[in-house]
Structures are given as structure tokens and as C-alpha cells.
Coordinates of C-alpha atoms and ligand atoms in Angstrom, one line a residue:
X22 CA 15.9 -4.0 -11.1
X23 CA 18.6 -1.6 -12.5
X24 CA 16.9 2.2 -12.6
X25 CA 19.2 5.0 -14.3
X26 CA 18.8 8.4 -15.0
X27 CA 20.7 9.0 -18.4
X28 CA 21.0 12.6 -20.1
X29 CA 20.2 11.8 -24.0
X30 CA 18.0 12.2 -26.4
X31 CA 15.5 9.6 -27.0
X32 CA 16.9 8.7 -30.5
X33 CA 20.5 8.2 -28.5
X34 CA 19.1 5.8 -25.8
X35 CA 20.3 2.5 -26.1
X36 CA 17.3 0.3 -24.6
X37 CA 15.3 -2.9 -26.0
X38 CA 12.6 -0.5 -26.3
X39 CA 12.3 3.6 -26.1
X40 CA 9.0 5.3 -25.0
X41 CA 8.0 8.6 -26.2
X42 CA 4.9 10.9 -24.9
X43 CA 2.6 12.5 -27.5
X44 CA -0.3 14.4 -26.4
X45 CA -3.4 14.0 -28.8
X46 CA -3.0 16.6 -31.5
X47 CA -0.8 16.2 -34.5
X48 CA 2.7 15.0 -34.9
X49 CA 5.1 16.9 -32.9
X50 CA 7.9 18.2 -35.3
X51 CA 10.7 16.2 -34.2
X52 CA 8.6 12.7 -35.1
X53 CA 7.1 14.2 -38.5
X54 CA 9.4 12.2 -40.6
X55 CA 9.0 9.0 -39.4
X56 CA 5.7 8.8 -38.0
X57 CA 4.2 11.5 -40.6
X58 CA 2.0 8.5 -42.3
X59 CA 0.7 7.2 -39.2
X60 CA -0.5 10.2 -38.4
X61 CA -2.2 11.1 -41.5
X62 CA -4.0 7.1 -41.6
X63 CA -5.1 8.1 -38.1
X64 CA -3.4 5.0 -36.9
X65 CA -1.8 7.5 -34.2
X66 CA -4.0 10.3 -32.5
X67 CA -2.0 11.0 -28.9
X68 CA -5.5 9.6 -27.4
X69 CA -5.1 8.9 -23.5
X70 CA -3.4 5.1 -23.6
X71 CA -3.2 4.6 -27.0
X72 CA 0.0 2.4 -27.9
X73 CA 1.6 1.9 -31.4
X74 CA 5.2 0.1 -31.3
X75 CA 7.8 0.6 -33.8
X76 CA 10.4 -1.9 -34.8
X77 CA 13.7 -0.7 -35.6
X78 CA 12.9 2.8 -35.8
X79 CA 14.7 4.7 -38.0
X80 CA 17.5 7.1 -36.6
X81 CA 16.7 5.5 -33.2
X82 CA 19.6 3.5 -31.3
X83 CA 17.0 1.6 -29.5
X84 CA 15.6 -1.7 -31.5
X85 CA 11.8 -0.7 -30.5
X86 CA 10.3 2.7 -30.0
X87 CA 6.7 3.1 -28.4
X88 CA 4.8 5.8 -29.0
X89 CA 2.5 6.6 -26.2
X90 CA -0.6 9.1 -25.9
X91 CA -1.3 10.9 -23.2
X92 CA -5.1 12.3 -24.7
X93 CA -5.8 16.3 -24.2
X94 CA -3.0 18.4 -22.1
X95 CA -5.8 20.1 -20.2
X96 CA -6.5 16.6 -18.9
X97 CA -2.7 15.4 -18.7
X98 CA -1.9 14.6 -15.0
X99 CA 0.3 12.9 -12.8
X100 CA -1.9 10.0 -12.0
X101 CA -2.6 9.4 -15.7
X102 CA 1.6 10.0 -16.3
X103 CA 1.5 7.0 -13.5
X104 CA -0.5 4.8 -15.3
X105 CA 0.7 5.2 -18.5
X106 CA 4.3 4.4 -17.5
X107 CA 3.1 1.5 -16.1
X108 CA 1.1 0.0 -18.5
X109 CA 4.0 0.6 -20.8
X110 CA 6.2 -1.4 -18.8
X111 CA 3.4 -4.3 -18.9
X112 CA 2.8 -4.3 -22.3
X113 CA 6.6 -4.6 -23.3
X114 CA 7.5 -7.1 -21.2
X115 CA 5.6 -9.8 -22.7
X116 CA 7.4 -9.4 -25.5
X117 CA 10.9 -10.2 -24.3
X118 CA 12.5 -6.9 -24.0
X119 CA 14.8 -6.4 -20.6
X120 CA 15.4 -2.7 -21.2
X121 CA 13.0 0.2 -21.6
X122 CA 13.6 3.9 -21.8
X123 CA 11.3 6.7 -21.1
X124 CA 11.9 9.9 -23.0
X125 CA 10.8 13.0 -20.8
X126 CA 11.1 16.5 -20.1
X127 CA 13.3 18.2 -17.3
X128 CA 10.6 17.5 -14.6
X129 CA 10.7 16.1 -10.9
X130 CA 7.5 15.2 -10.3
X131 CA 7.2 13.2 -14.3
X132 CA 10.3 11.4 -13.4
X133 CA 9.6 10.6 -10.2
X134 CA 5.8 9.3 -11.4
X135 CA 7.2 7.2 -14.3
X136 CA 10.2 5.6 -12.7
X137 CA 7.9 4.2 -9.3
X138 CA 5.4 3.0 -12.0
X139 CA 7.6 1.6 -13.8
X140 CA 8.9 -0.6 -10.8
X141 CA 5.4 -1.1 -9.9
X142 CA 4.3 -2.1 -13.0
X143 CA 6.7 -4.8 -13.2
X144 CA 6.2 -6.4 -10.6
X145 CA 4.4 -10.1 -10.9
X146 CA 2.5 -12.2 -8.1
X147 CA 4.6 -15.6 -9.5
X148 CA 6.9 -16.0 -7.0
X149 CA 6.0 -19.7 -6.5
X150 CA 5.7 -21.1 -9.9
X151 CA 8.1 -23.0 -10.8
X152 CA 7.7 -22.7 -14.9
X153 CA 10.2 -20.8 -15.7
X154 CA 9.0 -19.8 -19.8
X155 CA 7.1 -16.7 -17.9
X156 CA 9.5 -16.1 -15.4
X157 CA 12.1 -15.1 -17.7
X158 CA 10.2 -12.3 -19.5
X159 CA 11.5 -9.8 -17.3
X160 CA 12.5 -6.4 -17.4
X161 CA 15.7 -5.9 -15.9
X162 CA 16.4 -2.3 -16.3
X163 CA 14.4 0.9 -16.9
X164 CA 16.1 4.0 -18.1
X165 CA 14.7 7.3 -18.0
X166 CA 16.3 9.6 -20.4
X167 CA 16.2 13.4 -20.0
X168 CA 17.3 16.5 -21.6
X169 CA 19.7 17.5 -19.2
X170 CA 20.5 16.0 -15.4
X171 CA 21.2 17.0 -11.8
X172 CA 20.8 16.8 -8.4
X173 CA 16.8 17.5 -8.2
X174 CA 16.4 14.7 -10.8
X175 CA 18.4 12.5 -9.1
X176 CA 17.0 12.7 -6.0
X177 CA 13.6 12.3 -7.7
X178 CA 14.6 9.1 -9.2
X179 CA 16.5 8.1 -5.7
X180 CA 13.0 9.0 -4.0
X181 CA 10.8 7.1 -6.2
X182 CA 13.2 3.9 -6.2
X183 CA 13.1 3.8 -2.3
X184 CA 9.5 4.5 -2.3
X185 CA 8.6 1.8 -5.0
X186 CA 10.9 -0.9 -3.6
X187 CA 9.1 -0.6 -0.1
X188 CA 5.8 -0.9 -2.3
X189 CA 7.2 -4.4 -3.9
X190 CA 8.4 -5.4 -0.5
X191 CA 5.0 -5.0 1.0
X192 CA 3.4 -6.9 -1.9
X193 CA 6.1 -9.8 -2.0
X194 CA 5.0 -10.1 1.5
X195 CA 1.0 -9.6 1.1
X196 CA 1.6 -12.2 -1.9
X197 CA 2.6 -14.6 0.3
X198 CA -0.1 -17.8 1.3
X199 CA -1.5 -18.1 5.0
X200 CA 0.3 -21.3 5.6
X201 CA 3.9 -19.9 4.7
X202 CA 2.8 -16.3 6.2
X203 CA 2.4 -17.3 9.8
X204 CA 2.4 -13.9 12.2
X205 CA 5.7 -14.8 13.3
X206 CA 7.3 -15.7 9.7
X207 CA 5.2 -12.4 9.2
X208 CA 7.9 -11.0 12.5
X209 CA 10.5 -12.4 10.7
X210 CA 10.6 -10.6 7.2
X211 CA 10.1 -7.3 9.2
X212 CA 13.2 -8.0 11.5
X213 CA 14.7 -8.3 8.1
X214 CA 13.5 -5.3 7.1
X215 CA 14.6 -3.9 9.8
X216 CA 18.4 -4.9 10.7
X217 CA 18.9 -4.1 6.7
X218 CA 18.2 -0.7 7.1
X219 CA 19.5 -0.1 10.7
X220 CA 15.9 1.0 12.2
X221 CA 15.2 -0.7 16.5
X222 CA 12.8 -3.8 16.2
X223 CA 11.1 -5.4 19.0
X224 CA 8.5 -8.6 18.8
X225 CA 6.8 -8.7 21.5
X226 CA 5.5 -12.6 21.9
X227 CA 2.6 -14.2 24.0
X228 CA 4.0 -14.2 27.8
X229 CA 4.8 -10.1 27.0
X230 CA 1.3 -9.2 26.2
X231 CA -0.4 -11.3 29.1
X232 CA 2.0 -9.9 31.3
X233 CA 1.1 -6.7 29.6
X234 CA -3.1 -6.9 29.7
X235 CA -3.5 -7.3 26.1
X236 CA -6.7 -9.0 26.0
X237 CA -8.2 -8.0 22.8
X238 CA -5.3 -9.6 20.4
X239 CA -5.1 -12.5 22.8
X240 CA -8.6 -13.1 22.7
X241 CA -8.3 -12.9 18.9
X242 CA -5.1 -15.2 18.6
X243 CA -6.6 -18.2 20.9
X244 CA -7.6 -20.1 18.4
X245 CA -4.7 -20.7 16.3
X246 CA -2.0 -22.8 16.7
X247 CA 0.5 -20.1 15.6
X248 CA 1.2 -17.7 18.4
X249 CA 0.5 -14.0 18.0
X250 CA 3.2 -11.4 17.4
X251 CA 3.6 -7.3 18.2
X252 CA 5.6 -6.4 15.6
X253 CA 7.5 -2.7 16.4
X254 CA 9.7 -1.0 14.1
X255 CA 11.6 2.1 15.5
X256 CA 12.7 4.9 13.5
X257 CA 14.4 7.9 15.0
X258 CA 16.1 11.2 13.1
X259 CA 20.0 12.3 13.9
X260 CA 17.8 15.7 14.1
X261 CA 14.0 15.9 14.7
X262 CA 12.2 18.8 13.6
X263 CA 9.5 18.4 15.6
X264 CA 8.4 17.0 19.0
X265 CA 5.7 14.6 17.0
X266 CA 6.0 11.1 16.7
X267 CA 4.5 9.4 14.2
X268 CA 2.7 5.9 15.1
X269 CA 1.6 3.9 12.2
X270 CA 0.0 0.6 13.0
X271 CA -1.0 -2.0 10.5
X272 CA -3.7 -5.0 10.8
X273 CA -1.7 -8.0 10.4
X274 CA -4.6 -10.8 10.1
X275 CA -2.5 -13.9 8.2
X276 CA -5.7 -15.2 8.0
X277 CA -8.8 -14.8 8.6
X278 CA -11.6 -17.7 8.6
X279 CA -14.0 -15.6 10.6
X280 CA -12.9 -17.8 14.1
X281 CA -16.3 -19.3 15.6
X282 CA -18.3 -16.6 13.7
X283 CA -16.6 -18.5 10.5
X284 CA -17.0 -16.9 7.4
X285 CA -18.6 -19.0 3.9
X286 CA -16.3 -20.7 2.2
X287 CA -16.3 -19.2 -0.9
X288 CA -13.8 -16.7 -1.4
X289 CA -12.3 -17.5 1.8
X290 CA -9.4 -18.0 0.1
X291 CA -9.1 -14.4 -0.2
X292 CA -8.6 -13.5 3.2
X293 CA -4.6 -14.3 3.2
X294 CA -4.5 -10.5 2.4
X295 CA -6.2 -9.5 5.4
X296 CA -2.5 -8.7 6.8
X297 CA -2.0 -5.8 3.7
X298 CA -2.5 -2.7 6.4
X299 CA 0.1 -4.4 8.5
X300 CA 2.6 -5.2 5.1
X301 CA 2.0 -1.6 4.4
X302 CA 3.6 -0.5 7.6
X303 CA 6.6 -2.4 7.3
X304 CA 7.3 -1.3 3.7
X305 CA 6.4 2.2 4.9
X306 CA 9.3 2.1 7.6
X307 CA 12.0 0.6 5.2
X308 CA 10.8 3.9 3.2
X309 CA 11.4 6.2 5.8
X310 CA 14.6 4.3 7.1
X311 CA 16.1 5.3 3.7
X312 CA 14.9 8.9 2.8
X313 CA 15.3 9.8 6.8
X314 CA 12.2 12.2 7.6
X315 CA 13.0 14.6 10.5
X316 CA 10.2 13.2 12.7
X317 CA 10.7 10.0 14.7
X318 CA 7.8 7.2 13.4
X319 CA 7.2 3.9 15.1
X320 CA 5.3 1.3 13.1
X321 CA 3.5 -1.2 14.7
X322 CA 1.5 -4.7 13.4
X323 CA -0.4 -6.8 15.9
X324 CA 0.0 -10.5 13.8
X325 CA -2.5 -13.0 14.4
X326 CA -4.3 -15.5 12.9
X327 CA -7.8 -16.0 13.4
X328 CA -9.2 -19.4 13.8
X329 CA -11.8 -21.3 15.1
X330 CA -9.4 -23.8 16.8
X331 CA -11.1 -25.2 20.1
X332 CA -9.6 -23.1 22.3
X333 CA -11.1 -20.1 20.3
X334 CA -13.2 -17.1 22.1
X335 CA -16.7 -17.3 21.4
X336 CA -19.2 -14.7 20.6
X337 CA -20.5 -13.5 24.1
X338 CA -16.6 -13.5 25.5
X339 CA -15.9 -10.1 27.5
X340 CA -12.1 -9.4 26.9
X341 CA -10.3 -6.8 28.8
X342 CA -8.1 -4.7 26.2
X343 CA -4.9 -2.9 27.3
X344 CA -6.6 0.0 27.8
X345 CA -8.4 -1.5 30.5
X346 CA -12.1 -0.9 29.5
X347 CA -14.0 -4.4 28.6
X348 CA -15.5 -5.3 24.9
X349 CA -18.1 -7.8 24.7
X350 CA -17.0 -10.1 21.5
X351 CA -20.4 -10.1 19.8
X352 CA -18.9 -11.1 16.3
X353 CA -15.5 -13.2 16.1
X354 CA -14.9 -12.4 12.9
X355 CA -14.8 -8.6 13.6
X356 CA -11.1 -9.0 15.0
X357 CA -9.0 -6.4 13.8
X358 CA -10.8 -3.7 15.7
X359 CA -10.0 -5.8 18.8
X360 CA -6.2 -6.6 17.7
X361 CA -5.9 -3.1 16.7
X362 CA -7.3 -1.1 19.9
X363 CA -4.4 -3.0 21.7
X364 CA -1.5 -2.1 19.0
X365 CA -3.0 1.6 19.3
X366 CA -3.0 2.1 23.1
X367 CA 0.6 0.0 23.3
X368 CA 1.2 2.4 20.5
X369 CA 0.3 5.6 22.8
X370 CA 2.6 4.1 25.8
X371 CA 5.1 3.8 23.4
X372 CA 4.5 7.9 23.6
X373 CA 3.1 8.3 19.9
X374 CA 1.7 11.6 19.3
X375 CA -0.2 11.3 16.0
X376 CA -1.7 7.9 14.9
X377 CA -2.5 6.8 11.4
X378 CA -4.0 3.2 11.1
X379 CA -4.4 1.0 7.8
X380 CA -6.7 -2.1 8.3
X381 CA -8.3 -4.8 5.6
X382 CA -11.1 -4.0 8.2
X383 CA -14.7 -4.3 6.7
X384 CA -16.5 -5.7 3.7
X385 CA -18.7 -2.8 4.6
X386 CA -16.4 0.0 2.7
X387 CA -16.1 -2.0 -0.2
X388 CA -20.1 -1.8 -0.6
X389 CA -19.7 1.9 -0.3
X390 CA -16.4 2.9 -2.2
X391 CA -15.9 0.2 -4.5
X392 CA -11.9 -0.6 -5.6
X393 CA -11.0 3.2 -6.3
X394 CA -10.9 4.9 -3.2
X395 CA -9.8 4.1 0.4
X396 CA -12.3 5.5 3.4
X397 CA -10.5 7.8 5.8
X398 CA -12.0 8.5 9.1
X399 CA -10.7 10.7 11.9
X400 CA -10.7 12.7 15.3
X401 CA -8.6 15.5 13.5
X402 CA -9.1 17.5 10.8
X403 CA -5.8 19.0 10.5
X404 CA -4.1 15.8 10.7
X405 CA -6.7 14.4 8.3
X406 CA -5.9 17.3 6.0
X407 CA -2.0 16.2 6.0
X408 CA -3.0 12.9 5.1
X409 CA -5.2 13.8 2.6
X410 CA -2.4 16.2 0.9
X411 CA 0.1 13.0 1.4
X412 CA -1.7 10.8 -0.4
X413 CA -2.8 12.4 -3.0
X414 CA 1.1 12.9 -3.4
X415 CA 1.3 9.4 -3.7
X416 CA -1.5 8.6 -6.3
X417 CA -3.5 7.0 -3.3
X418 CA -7.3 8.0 -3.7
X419 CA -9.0 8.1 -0.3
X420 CA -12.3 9.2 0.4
X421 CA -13.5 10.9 3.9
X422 CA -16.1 9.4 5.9
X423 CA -18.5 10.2 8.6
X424 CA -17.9 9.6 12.6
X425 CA -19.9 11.3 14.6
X426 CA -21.3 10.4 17.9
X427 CA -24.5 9.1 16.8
X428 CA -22.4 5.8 15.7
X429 CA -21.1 5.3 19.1
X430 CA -24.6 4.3 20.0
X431 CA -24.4 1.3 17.8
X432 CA -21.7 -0.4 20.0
X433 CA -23.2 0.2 23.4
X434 CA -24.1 -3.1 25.9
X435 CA -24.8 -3.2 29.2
X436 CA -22.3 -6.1 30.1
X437 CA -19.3 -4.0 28.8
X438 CA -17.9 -1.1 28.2
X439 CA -18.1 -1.3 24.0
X440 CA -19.7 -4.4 22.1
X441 CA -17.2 -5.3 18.5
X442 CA -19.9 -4.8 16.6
X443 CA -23.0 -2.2 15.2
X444 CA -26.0 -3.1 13.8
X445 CA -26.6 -3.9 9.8
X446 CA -25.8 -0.7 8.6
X447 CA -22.7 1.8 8.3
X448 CA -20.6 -0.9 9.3
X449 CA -17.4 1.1 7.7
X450 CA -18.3 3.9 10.3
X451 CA -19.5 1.6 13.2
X452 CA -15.5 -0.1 12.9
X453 CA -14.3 3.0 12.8
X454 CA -16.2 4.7 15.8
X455 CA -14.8 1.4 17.7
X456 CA -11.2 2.2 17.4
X457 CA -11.9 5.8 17.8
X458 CA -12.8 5.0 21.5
X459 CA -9.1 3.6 22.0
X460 CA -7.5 6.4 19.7
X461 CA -9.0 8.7 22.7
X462 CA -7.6 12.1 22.4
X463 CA -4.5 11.1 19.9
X464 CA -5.0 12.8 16.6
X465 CA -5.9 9.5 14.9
X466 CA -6.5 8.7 11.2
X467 CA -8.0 5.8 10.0
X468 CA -7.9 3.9 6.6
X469 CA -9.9 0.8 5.4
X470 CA -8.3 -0.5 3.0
X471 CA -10.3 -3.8 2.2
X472 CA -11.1 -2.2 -1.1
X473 CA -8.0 -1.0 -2.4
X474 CA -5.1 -3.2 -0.8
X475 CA -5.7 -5.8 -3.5
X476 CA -6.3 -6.1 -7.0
X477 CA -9.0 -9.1 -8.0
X478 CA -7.8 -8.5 -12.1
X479 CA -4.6 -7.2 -13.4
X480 CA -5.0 -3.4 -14.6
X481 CA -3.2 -2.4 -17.3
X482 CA -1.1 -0.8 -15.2
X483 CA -0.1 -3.3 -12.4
X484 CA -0.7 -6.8 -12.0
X485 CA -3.3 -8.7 -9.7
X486 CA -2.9 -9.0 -6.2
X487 CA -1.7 -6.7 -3.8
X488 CA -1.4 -3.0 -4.5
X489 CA 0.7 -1.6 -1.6
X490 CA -1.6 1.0 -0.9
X491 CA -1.7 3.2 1.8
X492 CA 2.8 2.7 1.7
X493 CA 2.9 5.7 -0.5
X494 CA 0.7 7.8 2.0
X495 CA 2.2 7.3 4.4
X496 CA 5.8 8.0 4.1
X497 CA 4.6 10.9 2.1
X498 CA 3.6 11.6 6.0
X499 CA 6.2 11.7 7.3
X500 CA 8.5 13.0 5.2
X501 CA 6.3 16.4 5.0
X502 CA 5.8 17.0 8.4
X503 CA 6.7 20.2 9.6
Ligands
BES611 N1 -11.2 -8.9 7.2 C1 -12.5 -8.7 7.2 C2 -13.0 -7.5 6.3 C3 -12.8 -7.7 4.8 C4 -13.9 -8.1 4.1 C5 -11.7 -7.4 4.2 C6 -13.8 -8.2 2.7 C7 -11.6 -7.5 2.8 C8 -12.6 -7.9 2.1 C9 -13.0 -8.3 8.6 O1 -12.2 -8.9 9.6 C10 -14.4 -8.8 8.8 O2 -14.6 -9.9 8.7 N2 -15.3 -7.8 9.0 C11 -16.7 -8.1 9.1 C12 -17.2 -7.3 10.2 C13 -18.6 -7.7 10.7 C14 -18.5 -9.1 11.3 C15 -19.1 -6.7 11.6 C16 -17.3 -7.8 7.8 O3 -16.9 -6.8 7.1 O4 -18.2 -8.5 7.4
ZN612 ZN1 -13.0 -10.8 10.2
ZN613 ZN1 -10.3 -9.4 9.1

């Protein structure tokens, strides 16, 4: 996708199509003449998402021009600005245009906002269908045209292209189905990743983590056929700012059936994306490889595939993790708390200093937050409060949850050190309090992302499928840290 900054005025843009802001009020005076009438028949108001597209627009270079509200200033915001720019992009395309402009204002933070939505928005889950009539109504280029240009802009735009192409990465990967996304074709596209943009990669296969002590994701990957992977990704500044290092690790289920605890069979299908935490990661460190954070960040995905083969463990199996205390394995199909407690204590020898996690890890937050937010729980409110900031940068609702002691209870047994699972309820909080036992005394943030790493139906703003959320958060992270 072709993504240019061009200084002109909207009526000098030459794009298939041109897309102009008005906020809800009447005609700004620059548009009276041509859209004067539509005004007055209240065809256009400036209400929040409303869309009214012009063919051959008088005065206008471009052959289409769409005029897009943005509903009351006082409520006008980035997010909305996000939407909006994506939802133009999907509502053009259809139509067979390859080029669209956005008209804005001098601003970093709009321009940055529409041109990652833009590249979002276009984005399309079809990369195995082999009918080609959809396939070719793609837009090829986005323009985004401004009064005047510079560096701030341009590093804006620069920003928001890096960012966004790490986001499509992630989701061409999350896209992918369980039998051609195996943990180690899942190693594979992040050793891509990583030799393309120079950052230290290491897999670490089967015979490593034996010879290691990682019990937990063993006991996890035994019954599959396809071996288990540690993916790490190493990125280090030419100047760090700070003695932190960053450790993000992502759950990288390729699938997950459940194992002996085997889930129903309807919507089983669904758990190919159980590997979006772990996508995240890798598109997060392409991100950061590029726009070169002062901080050095290691991203790390434990890959398995969890399957009831006959060689799989079996609820009542005690498994010694890496960290050396014993979990009894009450649930099979509560596996990426055991995959990820040995990512984050490899993680910790790897001599990370601050740990943010991002797991597809219980059906339980999605019964408590629903699609639109993410639950965040932690061990450190000051790191929490840099997450928070950083994702709220990056568009990324989350929503803090509780994890206090009293959930620690839950997971006690007396034939182990921790059981994998609590009891009916809180089960959001009861996974988190089970990785905040391995996260020890490393400022640690956690983020379940069952309910917002994948969309069930398109938005108008970005197709179905995988979202790329918490990418945005995360190199937002990194690149603040101070
Ligand atoms: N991958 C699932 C969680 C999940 C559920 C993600 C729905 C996305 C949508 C996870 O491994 C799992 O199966 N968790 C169990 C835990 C239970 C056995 C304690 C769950 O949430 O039911
Ligand atoms: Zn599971
Ligand atoms: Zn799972």
C-alpha cells in the first residue's frame, strides 16, 4: 500500500476519491457553493458517520469527493477521527476506487489517526480465496493531503505506517488456519520478521526446554504431533536510556481443542486465534525494530498446540514449571497460564525488568467486558499507569481488574504448589492471580485479550477477524519509556 503525505488543497488532490471532514453545523464556507442544496434538503448535517459521496465534483481534480461528518466538536475525538477514516476507506473500496485522499488540518496526532486507519481499514481476511472479482477491489494508495508539510508530519505519517503495517502483519498471521499455522510455521514467519528488520532471534525447540525444566509448556505441547516452539525476538538500542528491559510475551496456542479436557465442538473452530497475544508480540517487535525506542525489549511466544493426542497430560498431572514450583493440571484446557508462567520466568533469566503479557486466556473476561475493552491486571501500579497512558495512545480500550490475595486462595492444593485452575467464578482474575505467582516481584502487566483480539462481524471500520490489538499498546510502551 502506497501512503503519501501531499501538501494541497483538497480540490487539487488527484485521487479516485477525496474525503473532506464536516463537523455537524452548517456548511463550512469553502463547500457553500457546491454543497449549499444539500445542506438546505438536510441530505447533509455533519452528524457523527454520516456519508454522502459526490461524483465528479465540481472544481475538484479528484473524480469522487466524500463528505464525511464528524457529529458535535465538543464530542470530536481521536478514536472517532480513527474510525471514521476507516470506515471511509471500507466504504470506497467496494466501489472500485484504488486511490483515496483525506483532506486535513496541519495536525500530528489527525494524521497519524487517519493514515493507521486507513491501512487498517483496508485490510481483508481473503488471503485464501482464490476468486479473484473481490480480490481486485483494492485500494492501492491513500493520500493524505494537508495545508502545508514538514518534518513533524512526516514522521507522523512514517510512525503510523510502521505501526499499522506491524498491525496487518500480526493479523495476516492470526488469519491464518491451525493446520497451515503450526507453532513452528508460527517460528518461522517471526524469523522472518526478524532477519527483515535486523532484530537477534532464537527458537528454542523441545530437547532446549527439557534440558531447560520447562515442564509447564511441555506438559501442554505432549499431545500434539507438532513440536512446541520458544519463540525470542531481541531488540537492543545503539543508546539506551534506561537500564529497563522490556519483556513482552505472547500466548501462542495454534490451536486449542481443550486437550483431554476437550472443549464442545461448536465454535471450536474459533480457537485458531488463540495465538493473537503471541502474533501481537511479533508485530509489536517489527514495530519497535523500525521506530528504535531507547529501551532494549525482548518479545517472547511460547507456540504450542494443544491436543488431546494419546500421549497428552491428563487432568490430575503435576508438572514442574521452570520456576521450579509444581502445578497440579486440574483443567487441560486452561494451558496458556501453564505455557505462559514458563515464557515469563525464561523471560526473567533472560534479565527482563518489566513484563507485559497478552494472552487469548479466558472465556471468563469476555462474560465480564464484552468486545470493547481488554482486562488489564497487575503487581504495579506505576507500570500499569504507563500502560494505561500507552494504550489509550493507541486507541486500545482496556479495563483494570481486581488481584488481590483473596484469589490466590482459589488455586491452592495440597499435592502442589498451585492448582491451573479456581473455582466457577472470577475466572478472569483467578488466571491472572496464576501467572502473578510466576511474575513474582517483576513489575508485570497482564492483558486478556479473548475479547478484543478478534472481530466475530466486520465493523464499519475494519473487517472481521483479527484486530491486532494489544500491538499498538505496546510499542506505544516502549517508545515512551523514560
Ligand atoms: N483459549 C481459551 C480462552 C478463550 C475462550 C479465548 C474464549 C477466546 C474465547 C483458554 O485456553 C481456555 O480454554 N480457558 C478456559 C479456562 C477454564 C478451563 C478454567 C475457559 O475460559 O473456559
Ligand atoms: Zn484452553
Ligand atoms: Zn487457550
Amino acid at each position: 500500500m502506497d501512503l503519501k503525505l501531499t501538501r494541497s488543497k483538497p480540490s487539487e488532490v488527484e485521487a479516485d476519491a477525496v474525503v473532506v471532514l464536516v463537523a455537524e453545523g452548517p456548511a463550512p464556507p469553502e463547500l457553500e457553493k457546491l454543497l449549499g442544496a444539500l445542506y438546505t434538503s438536510g441530505e447533509i448535517t455533519g452528524k457523527a458517520h454520516e456519508f454522502t459521496l459526490l461524483h465528479r465534483p465540481e472544481g475538484y481534480k479528484a473524480s469522487r469527493l466524500l463528505i464525511a461528518g464528524t457529529g458535535k466538536p465538543e464530542k470530536f475525538d481521536t478514536a472517532t477521527l480513527r474510525r471514521l477514516a476507516g470506515a471511509a476507506v471500507r466504504f470506497l473500496k467496494p466501489k472500485g476506487i484504488k486511490s483515496v485522499a483525506f483532506a486535513l488540518e496541519d495536525n500530528a496526532d489527525a494524521v497519524s489517526a487517519v493514515a493507521e486507519a486507513a491501512l487498517l481499514g483496508a485490510w481483508e481476511p481473503d488471503y485464501l480465496k482464490t476468486d479473484k472479482d473481490d480480490k481486485e477491489k483494492a485500494i492501492n494508495s491513500i493520500f493524505i493531503a494537508t495545508p502545508t508539510s514538514g518534518p513533524v508530519l512526516n514522521a507522523a505519517l512514517e510512525k503510523a505506517r510502521i505501526i499499522a503495517e506491524a498491525a496487518n502483519l500480526s493479523r495476516d498471521i492470526s488469519v491464518q488456519p491451525p493446520n497451515l499455522l503450526t507453532p513452528l510455521t508460527l517460528a518461522d514467519h517471526a524469523r522472518r520478521m526478524a532477519q527483515g528488520c535486523g532484530l537477534a532471534f532464537d527458537v528454542l525447540d523441545q530437547d532446549r526446554m527439557h534440558q531447560l525444566g520447562m515442564g509447564a509448556l511441555l506438559g501442554v505441547a505432549q499431545g500434539s504431533a507438532n513440536p512446541p516452539a520458544l519463540i525470542v525476538m531481541q531488540y537492543k538500542p545503539a543508546h539506551a536510556e534506561s537500564t529497563a528491559h522490556l519483556g513482552l510475551v505472547g500466548k501462542g496456542v495454534t490451536f486449542d481443542t481443550g486437550g483431554i479436557s476437550i472443549k464442545p465442538s461448536e465454535g471450536m473452530e474459533k480457537m485458531k486465534y488463540d495465538m493473537a497475544g503471541g502474533a501481537a508480540v511479533i508485530g509489536a517487535m517489527q514495530a519497535i525494530a523500525r521506530l528504535k525506542p531507547p529501551i532494549a525489549v525482548t518479545g517472547l511466544v511460547p507456540a504450542v498446540e494443544n491436543m488431546p493426542g494419546s500421549r497428552a497430560q491428563r487432568p490430575g498431572d503435576i508438572v514442574t514449571s521452570l520456576s521450579g514450583k509444581t502445578i497440579e493440571v486440574l483443567n487441560t484446557d486452561a494451558e496458556g497460564r501453564l505455557i505462559l508462567a514458563d515464557a515469563i520466568t525464561y523471560a526473567q533469566h533472560l534479565g527482563c525488568t518489566h513484563l507485559i503479557d497478552a494472552a487469548t486466556l479466558t472465556g471468563a473476561i469476555v462474560v465480564a467486558l464484552g468486545h470493547a475493552s481488554s482486562g488489564v491486571f497487575t503487581n504495579d501500579d506505576a507500570l500499569l499507569e504507563k500502560w494505561m497512558t500507552a494504550a489509550r495512545q493507541a486507541g486500545e480500550k482496556m479495563w483494570h481488574m481486581p488481584l488481590d490475595d483473596e484469589y490466590r486462595e482459589l488455586l491452592k492444593t495440597v499435592y502442589a504448589d498451585i492448582q491451573n485452575i479456581g473455582g466457577r467464578w472470577g475466572g478472569a482474575c483467578s488466571a491472572a492471580m496464576f501467572l502473578k505467582e510466576f511474575a513474582g516481584d517483576t513489575p508485570w502487566v497482564h492483558v486478556d485479550v479473548a475479547g478484543t483480539a478478534w472481530l466475530d462481524d466486520a465493523k464499519p471500520y475494519m473487517a472481521k477477524g483479527p484486530t491486532g490489538i494489544p500491538l499498538g499498546a505496546m510499542v506505544n510502551l516502549a517508545l515512551n519509556w523514560s
